[in-house]
Amino acid sequence: MEGLNSENQKNDPDPLSAPKIIGLTGGIGSGKTTVAKFIEDCGFPVYYSDDRAKDIVNDNEDLKLKIKALLGQQAYDEKGLYDRKFVSEIVFNDNELLHALNEIIHPAVRIDFEEWVKEQKKYLIFKETALLFELKLNRQCHRSILVTAEDNIRIKRVMDRDGKTYREVQTVMEKQMPEKEKIKLADCIIYNNTNLDDLKDQTEKVIFEIE
């Protein structure tokens, strides 16, 4: 599908109308970040929720106080930066604590996203987030896209990327919503089982169908 680009598709609607928000998600090792980059290559803006959350927990002083109150001073290192490794270790097997942490972080990310939306000019904008369905954020989207792949492929990608063992990656996957449940909820599905060319073609096809 050569030549797909936001500039050569149909004209953007009335600038006073709200853009259509497309949710983009995928589990660990699925390739959703790569798909997000392809979407940007087509000229559409992408809000990276997970990356913005990493910035917000360091930049928002009120948030830092709430996180320290919940998890202790060790949630931030001696330089005052969010200690992701420490936090991940203490909330990984404590769903109640994880939920409490999410209740602190996600409202701040939502506000940040709403401000970002106001600045966008395109008629389609994309929100990349790992927890699209878990937090029911898909209900706020015009369409949802799931990037998925076979479990063994996803595990090998993460092992190669992060140097983790098979069991470590499998344990993380077991904590996430099962793929079969996400597939039922998604409006569009991209299967990332082969190569980058195929992934790009699928991405462009999905965008074209959404338009």
C-alpha positions as a printed NumPy array, in Angstrom:
array([[  0.   ,   0.   ,   0.   ],
       [  2.628,   2.44 ,  -1.164],
       [  2.107,   6.125,  -0.644],
       [ -0.282,   6.141,   2.308],
       [  0.209,   9.422,   4.12 ],
       [ -1.993,  11.79 ,   6.083],
       [ -1.118,  14.551,   3.619],
       [ -2.425,  12.735,   0.545],
       [ -5.579,  11.265,   2.026],
       [ -8.899,  13.088,   2.3  ],
       [ -8.808,  16.622,   3.652],
       [ -8.809,  17.149,   7.384],
       [-12.263,  18.027,   8.708],
       [-13.319,  21.35 ,  10.17 ],
       [-10.524,  22.372,  12.545],
       [-13.136,  23.098,  15.21 ],
       [-14.243,  19.46 ,  15.256],
       [-12.555,  16.995,  17.564],
       [-10.062,  14.557,  16.044],
       [-10.81 ,  10.854,  16.1  ],
       [ -8.763,   9.062,  18.752],
       [ -7.458,   5.635,  17.785],
       [ -6.254,   3.426,  20.628],
       [ -3.119,   1.371,  19.974],
       [ -2.1  ,  -1.45 ,  22.284],
       [ -0.2  ,  -4.703,  22.502],
       [  1.413,  -6.905,  25.117],
       [  5.107,  -7.228,  25.865],
       [  7.095,  -8.17 ,  22.749],
       [  4.165,  -7.574,  20.402],
       [  5.787,  -4.76 ,  18.431],
       [  3.277,  -2.006,  19.177],
       [  6.034,   0.607,  19.444],
       [  7.266,  -0.33 ,  15.965],
       [  3.71 ,   0.   ,  14.646],
       [  3.458,   3.401,  16.346],
       [  6.582,   4.525,  14.481],
       [  5.074,   3.356,  11.175],
       [  1.951,   5.378,  11.992],
       [  4.089,   8.464,  12.571],
       [  5.843,   7.806,   9.259],
       [  2.403,   8.076,   7.639],
       [  2.082,  11.563,   9.114],
       [ -0.243,  10.885,  12.043],
       [  0.618,  11.971,  15.619],
       [  1.051,   9.353,  18.345],
       [  0.794,   9.948,  22.078],
       [  3.053,   7.486,  23.885],
       [  1.27 ,   6.979,  27.207],
       [  3.898,   4.731,  28.722],
       [  6.751,   7.103,  27.855],
       [  4.834,  10.128,  29.091],
       [  4.112,   8.336,  32.378],
       [  7.875,   7.874,  32.846],
       [  8.359,  11.634,  32.479],
       [  5.375,  12.64 ,  34.582],
       [  6.424,  10.62 ,  37.655],
       [  9.666,  12.606,  37.637],
       [  8.311,  16.036,  36.695],
       [  5.102,  16.274,  38.723],
       [  5.973,  17.18 ,  42.324],
       [  2.487,  16.423,  43.655],
       [  2.649,  12.99 ,  42.045],
       [  6.068,  12.322,  43.583],
       [  4.729,  13.071,  47.069],
       [  1.782,  10.711,  46.583],
       [  3.996,   7.901,  45.266],
       [  6.432,   8.277,  48.162],
       [  3.52 ,   8.204,  50.597],
       [  2.324,   4.953,  49.031],
       [  5.615,   3.152,  48.419],
       [  8.128,   4.903,  50.642],
       [ 11.058,   7.216,  49.974],
       [ 12.883,   4.401,  48.139],
       [ 10.491,   4.863,  45.22 ],
       [ 12.918,   7.615,  44.173],
       [ 16.692,   7.281,  44.105],
       [ 19.308,   9.604,  45.604],
       [ 19.065,  11.835,  42.529],
       [ 15.319,  12.204,  43.005],
       [ 14.465,  10.045,  40.01 ],
       [ 11.724,   7.409,  39.934],
       [ 13.255,   4.003,  40.674],
       [ 11.379,   1.806,  38.223],
       [ 13.247,  -1.351,  39.218],
       [ 12.419,  -0.933,  42.919],
       [  8.789,  -0.061,  42.227],
       [  8.329,  -2.935,  39.772],
       [  9.686,  -5.425,  42.297],
       [  7.356,  -4.402,  45.122],
       [  4.155,  -4.081,  43.084],
       [  4.668,  -7.051,  40.731],
       [  3.053,  -9.586,  43.058],
       [  0.819,  -7.154,  44.941],
       [ -2.242,  -6.361,  42.85 ],
       [ -3.713,  -4.1  ,  45.512],
       [ -0.566,  -1.98 ,  45.65 ],
       [ -0.322,  -1.918,  41.86 ],
       [ -3.91 ,  -0.739,  41.619],
       [ -3.237,   2.024,  44.156],
       [ -0.172,   3.138,  42.172],
       [ -2.152,   3.18 ,  38.926],
       [ -4.834,   5.275,  40.633],
       [ -2.163,   7.89 ,  41.286],
       [ -0.385,   7.847,  37.916],
       [ -3.132,   7.304,  35.339],
       [ -5.249,  10.395,  36.145],
       [ -2.143,  12.544,  35.632],
       [ -1.453,  10.84 ,  32.301],
       [ -5.074,  11.35 ,  31.27 ],
       [ -4.818,  15.097,  31.929],
       [ -1.536,  15.234,  30.004],
       [ -3.161,  13.414,  27.078],
       [ -6.133,  15.793,  27.052],
       [ -3.758,  18.743,  26.811],
       [ -1.874,  17.013,  24.002],
       [ -5.116,  16.397,  22.078],
       [ -5.893,  20.14 ,  22.117],
       [ -2.663,  20.807,  20.236],
       [ -3.29 ,  18.31 ,  17.418],
       [ -4.448,  19.309,  13.936],
       [ -4.911,  15.925,  12.247],
       [ -8.299,  14.259,  11.946],
       [ -6.825,  10.956,  13.222],
       [ -4.616,  10.827,  16.313],
       [ -3.285,   7.729,  18.033],
       [ -2.959,   6.889,  21.699],
       [ -0.387,   4.165,  22.415],
       [ -0.917,   2.471,  25.766],
       [ -0.249,  -0.989,  27.165],
       [ -3.429,  -0.898,  29.269],
       [ -5.998,   0.187,  26.686],
       [ -8.456,  -2.581,  27.507],
       [ -7.514,  -3.114,  31.149],
       [ -8.383,   0.507,  31.959],
       [-11.299,   0.5  ,  29.499],
       [ -9.693,   3.396,  27.625],
       [-10.949,   1.861,  24.38 ],
       [-14.378,   3.221,  25.276],
       [-12.985,   6.716,  24.749],
       [-11.585,   5.846,  21.32 ],
       [-13.136,   5.891,  17.856],
       [-11.37 ,   2.595,  17.086],
       [ -8.885,   0.304,  18.802],
       [ -5.892,  -1.466,  17.272],
       [ -4.259,  -4.512,  18.851],
       [ -0.757,  -5.572,  17.825],
       [ -0.229,  -9.226,  18.676],
       [  2.02 , -12.181,  17.897],
       [  2.463, -15.802,  18.854],
       [  3.6  , -16.235,  22.45 ],
       [  6.909, -17.891,  21.62 ],
       [  7.782, -15.132,  19.165],
       [  7.007, -12.446,  21.743],
       [  9.04 , -14.225,  24.406],
       [ 12.08 , -14.576,  22.135],
       [ 11.918, -10.884,  21.177],
       [ 11.962,  -9.787,  24.809],
       [ 14.698, -12.27 ,  25.692],
       [ 16.857, -10.893,  22.874],
       [ 16.008,  -7.275,  23.696],
       [ 16.193,  -7.277,  27.493],
       [ 18.385, -10.264,  28.267],
       [ 15.656, -11.907,  30.338],
       [ 15.127, -15.633,  30.723],
       [ 12.233, -17.489,  29.092],
       [ 10.534, -17.927,  32.464],
       [ 10.96 , -14.256,  33.414],
       [  9.212, -13.103,  30.244],
       [  6.538, -15.754,  30.593],
       [  5.82 , -14.57 ,  34.146],
       [  5.295, -11.005,  32.921],
       [  2.988, -12.207,  30.158],
       [  0.931, -14.2  ,  32.649],
       [  0.276, -10.96 ,  34.546],
       [ -1.15 ,  -9.279,  31.453],
       [ -4.634,  -9.655,  30.028],
       [ -4.759, -12.815,  27.867],
       [ -4.384, -12.177,  24.146],
       [ -7.627, -14.002,  23.354],
       [ -9.53 , -11.5  ,  25.497],
       [ -7.84 ,  -8.534,  23.824],
       [ -8.595,  -9.956,  20.375],
       [-12.293, -10.068,  21.252],
       [-12.234,  -6.41 ,  22.298],
       [-10.117,  -4.974,  19.473],
       [-11.647,  -3.347,  16.393],
       [ -8.523,  -3.98 ,  14.292],
       [ -5.795,  -6.589,  14.74 ],
       [ -2.236,  -6.55 ,  13.413],
       [ -0.432,  -9.895,  13.557],
       [  3.3  ,  -9.362,  13.95 ],
       [  4.571, -12.9  ,  13.278],
       [  6.736, -12.436,  10.195],
       [  8.848,  -9.418,   9.213],
       [  8.928,  -5.619,   9.242],
       [  7.721,  -5.253,   5.65 ],
       [  4.623,  -7.29 ,   6.404],
       [  4.095,  -5.362,   9.647],
       [  4.29 ,  -2.052,   7.791],
       [  1.862,  -3.242,   5.103],
       [ -0.638,  -4.362,   7.746],
       [ -0.302,  -1.06 ,   9.588],
       [ -0.978,   0.988,   6.47 ],
       [ -3.939,  -1.217,   5.564],
       [ -5.479,  -0.742,   9.001],
       [ -5.062,   3.045,   8.825],
       [ -6.62 ,   3.099,   5.358],
       [ -9.608,   1.06 ,   6.603],
       [-10.094,   3.343,   9.622],
       [-10.082,   6.436,   7.419]])
